[in-house]
Structure formats: C-alpha cells, structure tokens
Short mmCIF file of C-alpha atoms in Angstrom, two decimals:
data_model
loop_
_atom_site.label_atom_id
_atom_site.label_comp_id
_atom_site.label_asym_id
_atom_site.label_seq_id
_atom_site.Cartn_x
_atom_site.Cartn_y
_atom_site.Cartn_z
CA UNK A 1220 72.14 -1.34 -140.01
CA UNK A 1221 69.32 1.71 -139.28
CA UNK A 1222 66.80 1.66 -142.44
CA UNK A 1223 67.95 5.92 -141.95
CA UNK A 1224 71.15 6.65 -141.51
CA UNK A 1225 72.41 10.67 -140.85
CA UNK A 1226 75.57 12.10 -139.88
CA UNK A 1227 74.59 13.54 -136.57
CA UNK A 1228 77.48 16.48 -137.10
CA UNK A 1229 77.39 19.22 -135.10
CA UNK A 1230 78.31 20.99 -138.62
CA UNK A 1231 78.96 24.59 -137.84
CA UNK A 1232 79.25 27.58 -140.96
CA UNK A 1233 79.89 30.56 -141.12
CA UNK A 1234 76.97 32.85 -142.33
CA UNK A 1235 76.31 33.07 -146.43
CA UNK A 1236 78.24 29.55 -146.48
CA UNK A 1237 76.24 27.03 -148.46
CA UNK A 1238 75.55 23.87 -146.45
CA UNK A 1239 75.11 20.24 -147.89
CA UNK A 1240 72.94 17.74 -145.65
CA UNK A 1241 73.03 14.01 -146.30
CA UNK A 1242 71.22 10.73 -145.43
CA UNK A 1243 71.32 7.24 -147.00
CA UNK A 1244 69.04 4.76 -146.36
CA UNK A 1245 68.76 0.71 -147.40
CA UNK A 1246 64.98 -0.21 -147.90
CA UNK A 1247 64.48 0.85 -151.62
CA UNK A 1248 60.85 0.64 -150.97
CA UNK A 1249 60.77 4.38 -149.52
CA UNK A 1250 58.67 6.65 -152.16
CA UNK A 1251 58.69 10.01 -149.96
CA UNK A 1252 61.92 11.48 -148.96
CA UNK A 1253 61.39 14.65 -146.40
CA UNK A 1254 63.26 17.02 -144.69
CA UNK A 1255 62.33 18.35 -141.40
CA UNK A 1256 63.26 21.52 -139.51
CA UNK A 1257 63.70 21.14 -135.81
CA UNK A 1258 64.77 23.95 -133.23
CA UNK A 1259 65.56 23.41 -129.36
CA UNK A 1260 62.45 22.52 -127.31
CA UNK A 1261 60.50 22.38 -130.22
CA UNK A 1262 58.57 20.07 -132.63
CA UNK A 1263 60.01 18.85 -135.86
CA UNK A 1264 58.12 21.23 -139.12
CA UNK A 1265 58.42 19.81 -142.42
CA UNK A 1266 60.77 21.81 -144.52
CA UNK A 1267 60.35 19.95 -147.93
CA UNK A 1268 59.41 16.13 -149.21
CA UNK A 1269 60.15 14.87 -152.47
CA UNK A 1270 58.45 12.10 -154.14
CA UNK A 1271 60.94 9.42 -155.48
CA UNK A 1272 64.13 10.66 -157.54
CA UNK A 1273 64.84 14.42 -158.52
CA UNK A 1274 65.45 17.85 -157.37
CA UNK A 1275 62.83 20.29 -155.49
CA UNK A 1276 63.72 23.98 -154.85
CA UNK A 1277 62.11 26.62 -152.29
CA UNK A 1278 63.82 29.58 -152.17
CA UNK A 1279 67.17 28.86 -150.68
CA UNK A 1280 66.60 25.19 -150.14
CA UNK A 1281 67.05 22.60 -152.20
CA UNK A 1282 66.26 18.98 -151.80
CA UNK A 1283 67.66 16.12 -154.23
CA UNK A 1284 67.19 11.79 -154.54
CA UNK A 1285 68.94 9.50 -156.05
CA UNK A 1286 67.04 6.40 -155.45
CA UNK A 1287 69.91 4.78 -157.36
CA UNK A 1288 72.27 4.84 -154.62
CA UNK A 1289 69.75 5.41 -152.38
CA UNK A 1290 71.03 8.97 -151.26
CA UNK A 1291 68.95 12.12 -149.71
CA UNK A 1292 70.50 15.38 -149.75
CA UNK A 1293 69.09 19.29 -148.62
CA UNK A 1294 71.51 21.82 -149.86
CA UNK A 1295 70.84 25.20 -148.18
CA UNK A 1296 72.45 28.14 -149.92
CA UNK A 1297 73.41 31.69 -148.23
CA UNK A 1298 72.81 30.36 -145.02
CA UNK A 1299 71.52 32.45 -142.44
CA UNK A 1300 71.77 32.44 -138.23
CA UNK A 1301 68.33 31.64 -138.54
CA UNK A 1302 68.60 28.57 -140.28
CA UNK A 1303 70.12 26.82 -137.20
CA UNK A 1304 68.73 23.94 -136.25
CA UNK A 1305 68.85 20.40 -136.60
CA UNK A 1306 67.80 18.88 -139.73
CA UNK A 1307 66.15 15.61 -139.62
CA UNK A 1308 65.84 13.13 -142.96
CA UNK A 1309 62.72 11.49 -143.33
CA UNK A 1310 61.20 8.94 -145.44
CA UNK A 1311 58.22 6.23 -145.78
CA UNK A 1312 57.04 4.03 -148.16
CA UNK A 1313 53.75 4.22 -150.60
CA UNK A 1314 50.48 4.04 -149.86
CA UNK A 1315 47.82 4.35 -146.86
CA UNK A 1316 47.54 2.97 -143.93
CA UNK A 1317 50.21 2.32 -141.42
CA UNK A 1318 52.48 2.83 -144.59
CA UNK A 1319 52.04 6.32 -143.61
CA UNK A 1320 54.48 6.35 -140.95
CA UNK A 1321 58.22 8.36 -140.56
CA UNK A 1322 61.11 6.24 -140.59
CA UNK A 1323 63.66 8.98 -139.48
CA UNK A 1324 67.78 10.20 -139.25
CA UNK A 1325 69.23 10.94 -136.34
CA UNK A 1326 69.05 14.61 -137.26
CA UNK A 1327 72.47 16.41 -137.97
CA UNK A 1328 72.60 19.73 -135.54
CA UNK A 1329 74.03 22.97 -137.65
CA UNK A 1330 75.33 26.01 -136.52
CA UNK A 1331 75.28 28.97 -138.84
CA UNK A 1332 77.50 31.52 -136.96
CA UNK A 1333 76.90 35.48 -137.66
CA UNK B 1469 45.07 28.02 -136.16
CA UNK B 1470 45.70 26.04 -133.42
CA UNK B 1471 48.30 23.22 -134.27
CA UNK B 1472 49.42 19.73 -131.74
CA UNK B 1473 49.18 20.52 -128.25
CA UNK B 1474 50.99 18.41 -125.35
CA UNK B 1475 50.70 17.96 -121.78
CA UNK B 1476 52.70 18.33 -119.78
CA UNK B 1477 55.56 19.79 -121.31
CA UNK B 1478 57.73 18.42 -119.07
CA UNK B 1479 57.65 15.26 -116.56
CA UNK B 1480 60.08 14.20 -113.78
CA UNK B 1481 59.11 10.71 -112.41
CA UNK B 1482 60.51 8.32 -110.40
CA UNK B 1483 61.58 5.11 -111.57
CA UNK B 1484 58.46 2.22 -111.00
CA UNK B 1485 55.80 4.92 -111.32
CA UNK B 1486 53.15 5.12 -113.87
CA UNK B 1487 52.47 7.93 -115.96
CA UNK B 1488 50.43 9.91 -118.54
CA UNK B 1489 50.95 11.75 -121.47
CA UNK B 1490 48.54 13.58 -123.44
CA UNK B 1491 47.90 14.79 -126.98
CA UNK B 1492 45.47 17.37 -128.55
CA UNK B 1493 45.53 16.63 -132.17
CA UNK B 1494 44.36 19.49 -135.15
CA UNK B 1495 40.94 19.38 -135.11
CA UNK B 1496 39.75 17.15 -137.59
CA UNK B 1497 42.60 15.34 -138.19
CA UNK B 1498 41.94 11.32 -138.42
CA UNK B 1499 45.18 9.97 -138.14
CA UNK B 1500 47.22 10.16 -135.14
CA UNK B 1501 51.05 8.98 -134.62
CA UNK B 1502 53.40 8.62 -131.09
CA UNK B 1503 56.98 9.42 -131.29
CA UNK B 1504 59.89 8.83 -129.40
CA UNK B 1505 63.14 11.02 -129.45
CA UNK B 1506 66.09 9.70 -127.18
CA UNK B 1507 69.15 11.65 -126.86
CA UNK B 1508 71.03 11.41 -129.58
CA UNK B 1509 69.05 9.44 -131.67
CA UNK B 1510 66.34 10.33 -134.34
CA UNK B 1511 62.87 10.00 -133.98
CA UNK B 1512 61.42 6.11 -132.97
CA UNK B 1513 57.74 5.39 -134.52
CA UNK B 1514 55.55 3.81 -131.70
CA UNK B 1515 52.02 4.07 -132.84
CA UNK B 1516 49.23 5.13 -135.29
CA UNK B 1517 45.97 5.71 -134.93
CA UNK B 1518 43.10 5.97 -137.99
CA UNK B 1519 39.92 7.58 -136.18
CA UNK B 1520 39.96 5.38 -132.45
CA UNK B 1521 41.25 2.30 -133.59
CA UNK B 1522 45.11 1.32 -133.56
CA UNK B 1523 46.09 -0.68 -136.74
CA UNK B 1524 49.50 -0.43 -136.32
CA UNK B 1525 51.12 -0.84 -132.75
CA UNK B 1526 54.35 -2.26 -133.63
CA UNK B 1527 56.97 0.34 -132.64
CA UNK B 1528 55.79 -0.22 -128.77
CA UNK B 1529 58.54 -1.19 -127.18
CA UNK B 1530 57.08 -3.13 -124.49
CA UNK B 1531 53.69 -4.65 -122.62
CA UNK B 1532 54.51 -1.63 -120.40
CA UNK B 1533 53.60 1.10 -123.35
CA UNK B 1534 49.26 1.36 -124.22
CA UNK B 1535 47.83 4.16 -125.84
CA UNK B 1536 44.16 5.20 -126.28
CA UNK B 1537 42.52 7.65 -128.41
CA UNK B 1538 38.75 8.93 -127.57
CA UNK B 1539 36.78 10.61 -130.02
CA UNK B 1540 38.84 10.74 -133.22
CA UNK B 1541 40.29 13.61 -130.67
CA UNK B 1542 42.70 13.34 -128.07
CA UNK B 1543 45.05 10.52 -127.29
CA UNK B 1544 47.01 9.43 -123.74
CA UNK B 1545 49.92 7.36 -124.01
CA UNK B 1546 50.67 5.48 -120.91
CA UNK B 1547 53.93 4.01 -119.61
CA UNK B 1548 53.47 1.71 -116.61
CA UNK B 1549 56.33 0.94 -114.07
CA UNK B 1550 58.20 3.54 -115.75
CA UNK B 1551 62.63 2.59 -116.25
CA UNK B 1552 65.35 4.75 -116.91
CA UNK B 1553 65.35 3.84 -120.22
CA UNK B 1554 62.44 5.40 -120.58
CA UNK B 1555 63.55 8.98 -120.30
CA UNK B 1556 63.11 10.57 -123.66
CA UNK B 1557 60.82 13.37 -125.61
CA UNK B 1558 57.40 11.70 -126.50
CA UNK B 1559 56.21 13.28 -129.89
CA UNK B 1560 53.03 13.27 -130.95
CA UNK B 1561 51.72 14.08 -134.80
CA UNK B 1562 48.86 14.25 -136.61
CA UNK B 1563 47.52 14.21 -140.32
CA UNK B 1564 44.86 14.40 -142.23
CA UNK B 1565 43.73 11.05 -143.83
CA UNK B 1566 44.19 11.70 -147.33
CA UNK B 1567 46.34 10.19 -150.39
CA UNK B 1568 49.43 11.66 -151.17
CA UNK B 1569 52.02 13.05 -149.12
CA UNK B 1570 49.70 12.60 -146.04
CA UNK B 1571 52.00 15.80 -144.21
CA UNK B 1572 52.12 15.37 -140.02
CA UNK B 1573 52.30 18.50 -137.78
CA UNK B 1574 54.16 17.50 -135.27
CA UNK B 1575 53.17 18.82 -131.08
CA UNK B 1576 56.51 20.21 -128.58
CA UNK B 1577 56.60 17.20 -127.05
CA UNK B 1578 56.84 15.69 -123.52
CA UNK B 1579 60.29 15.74 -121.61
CA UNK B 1580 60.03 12.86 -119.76
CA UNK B 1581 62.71 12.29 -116.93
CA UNK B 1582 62.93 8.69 -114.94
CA UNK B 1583 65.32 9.31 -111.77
#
C-alpha cells in the first residue's frame, strides 16, 4: 500500500460546478497535509497546507483533515477554466531535518470545461 | 524574484549514457530536495540537501543516482549508465530552513527521455 494514495481521475466539470478532491493516506504520523497546483510543463505551486485536523479556506478553496480516518480533501467551489490542472495531495511528518520531505498522490488531472 | 531554475528543460539520451541535470535554487535558500515524476505516478522523493551536505539520500534508487551541491547554491544530479526506466521529469525544490511549514518552490523540471 502507497503511504499517499489519490484517485488519479481525469475528473472533468462543467464551469461554476463545485469539485471535491480526495486523498487518504496510512502513516498517522503526517502533521502537514498540502495541496499543490500543477499545470502542463510546469512545476507543482503550493495551493494550501493545513496543519493536522480542520478546515482552511482561501477564497474559493477549501481544504479539510480528518486525521481520524486519515482523509485529505480540497473542495473548490465555482470552478473556473482556469482552475484546470492537476491537483497533487501532499503531506510530511513533524519536525526538521529530513522530516521535511513530500510524501506525495499521484495527482488527480481536472478539467473544468467553459 | 527569480524562483527554481532547471537545465536543460528537456533531455533525450540514449540508453548506457551518462548524464547531468542541474538546479539553480532561490537564492538563499539552505535546503535543497530532488524529485522524480514518472508517468502516471506522483512525485518520488530522492534527496535533500541542508547547506552542501546530504543527510538524507534514501529515495535514490540506485548506486547509479549521486548528487552534489556546491556552495549552499546549485546542485547536479547525475544518472550514470542511464535505463529506460529512467525516463521521467526530475524536480527540483527548495526551502528556506526554518520551523514550521518549511514551504518548497518547486523548478519546471527536466524531461528526461532514455531511447
């Protein structure tokens, strides 16, 4: 079993749709959850991070954990041509150190059609 | 400013060849990390770097993968006798070294092909 594990989709909406983005993942060490942004040919740009359980909001984005059941989520409402991409969970564990490194998803590609 | 630069962008080898690939971190930042992204998977940790030194090579998949970083600046990662398996985007990312969320920008990557 992956310590990350992401429906790779392709999810396609239609614009103004709201779109729900999941990971789960099995070491319950993991203390920062993040989502990042990634568009063709480019680099993956951190979207949001939360640190352990609960909700975080920017704008139309909404990030939630639930160390409980171990479950990552980015809800992204009104979705907007722009916002496709592929979306790629992220998390690592406490502390300094090589504890600093991404353990990632496989990304989930999504399609917001005009 | 300027963010993660990498060179080349792209890189068609042929299989057995050795080969370079090079990363410009944000100025000033002390750590340093090496990603891989095969097709169709998510990204693959393969190293870290705090200043020059390397405390964490474990994600190296085999003798055939060094890395080297100069000057708390840039860093060359190195594949020797290059396979097919090989053939993935290299990612490179840096960070400042402080507590907390500790956020890496991550470079474009390098394509690299094996034929």
């Amino acid at each position: 079993q992956k310590e990350v594990e992401q429906d790779p989709g392709p999810l396609s909406v239609p614009e103004g749709a709201i779109v729900s983005l999941n990971c789960t993942y099995s070491n319950s060490a993991f203390q920062y959850f993040m989502w990042y942004r990634q568009y063709s040919r480019k680099g993956p740009e951190l979207l949001m991070y939360t640190y352990s359980s609960g909700n975080k909001e920017d704008g139309r984005f909404t990030a939630q954990v639930d160390k409980s059941s171990k479950y990552i989520s980015l809800f992204i409402r009104d979705s907007q041509p722009s916002d496709s991409a592929t979306y790629l969970c992220a998390t690592r564990l406490e502390g300094g150190g090589s504890n600093y490194k991404l353990t990632f998803g496989k990304g989930t590609l999504l399609t917001v059609n005009p | 400013g300027a963010g993660v630069s990498q060179s080349p962008s792209n890189k068609v080898t042929e299989k057995g060849k050795d080969v370079e690939l090079r990363c410009d971190p944000i100025s000033g930042h002390t750590a340093l990390y090496w990603y891989r992204q095969r097709l169709g998977q998510g990204l693959e940790f393969l190293i870290y770097f705090q200043g020059n030194s390397a405390p964490d090579k474990s994600g190296l998949p085999s003798d055939r993968f060094s890395a080297e970083r100069t000057g708390e600046s840039v860093s060359t990662l190195t594949i020797q006798r290059t396979q097919q398996e090989d053939s993935a985007v290299y990612l490179c990312a840096s960070s400042l070294a402080l507590t907390g969320l500790h956020e890496q920008y991550f470079g474009p990557g390098t394509r690299l092909t094996v034929t």
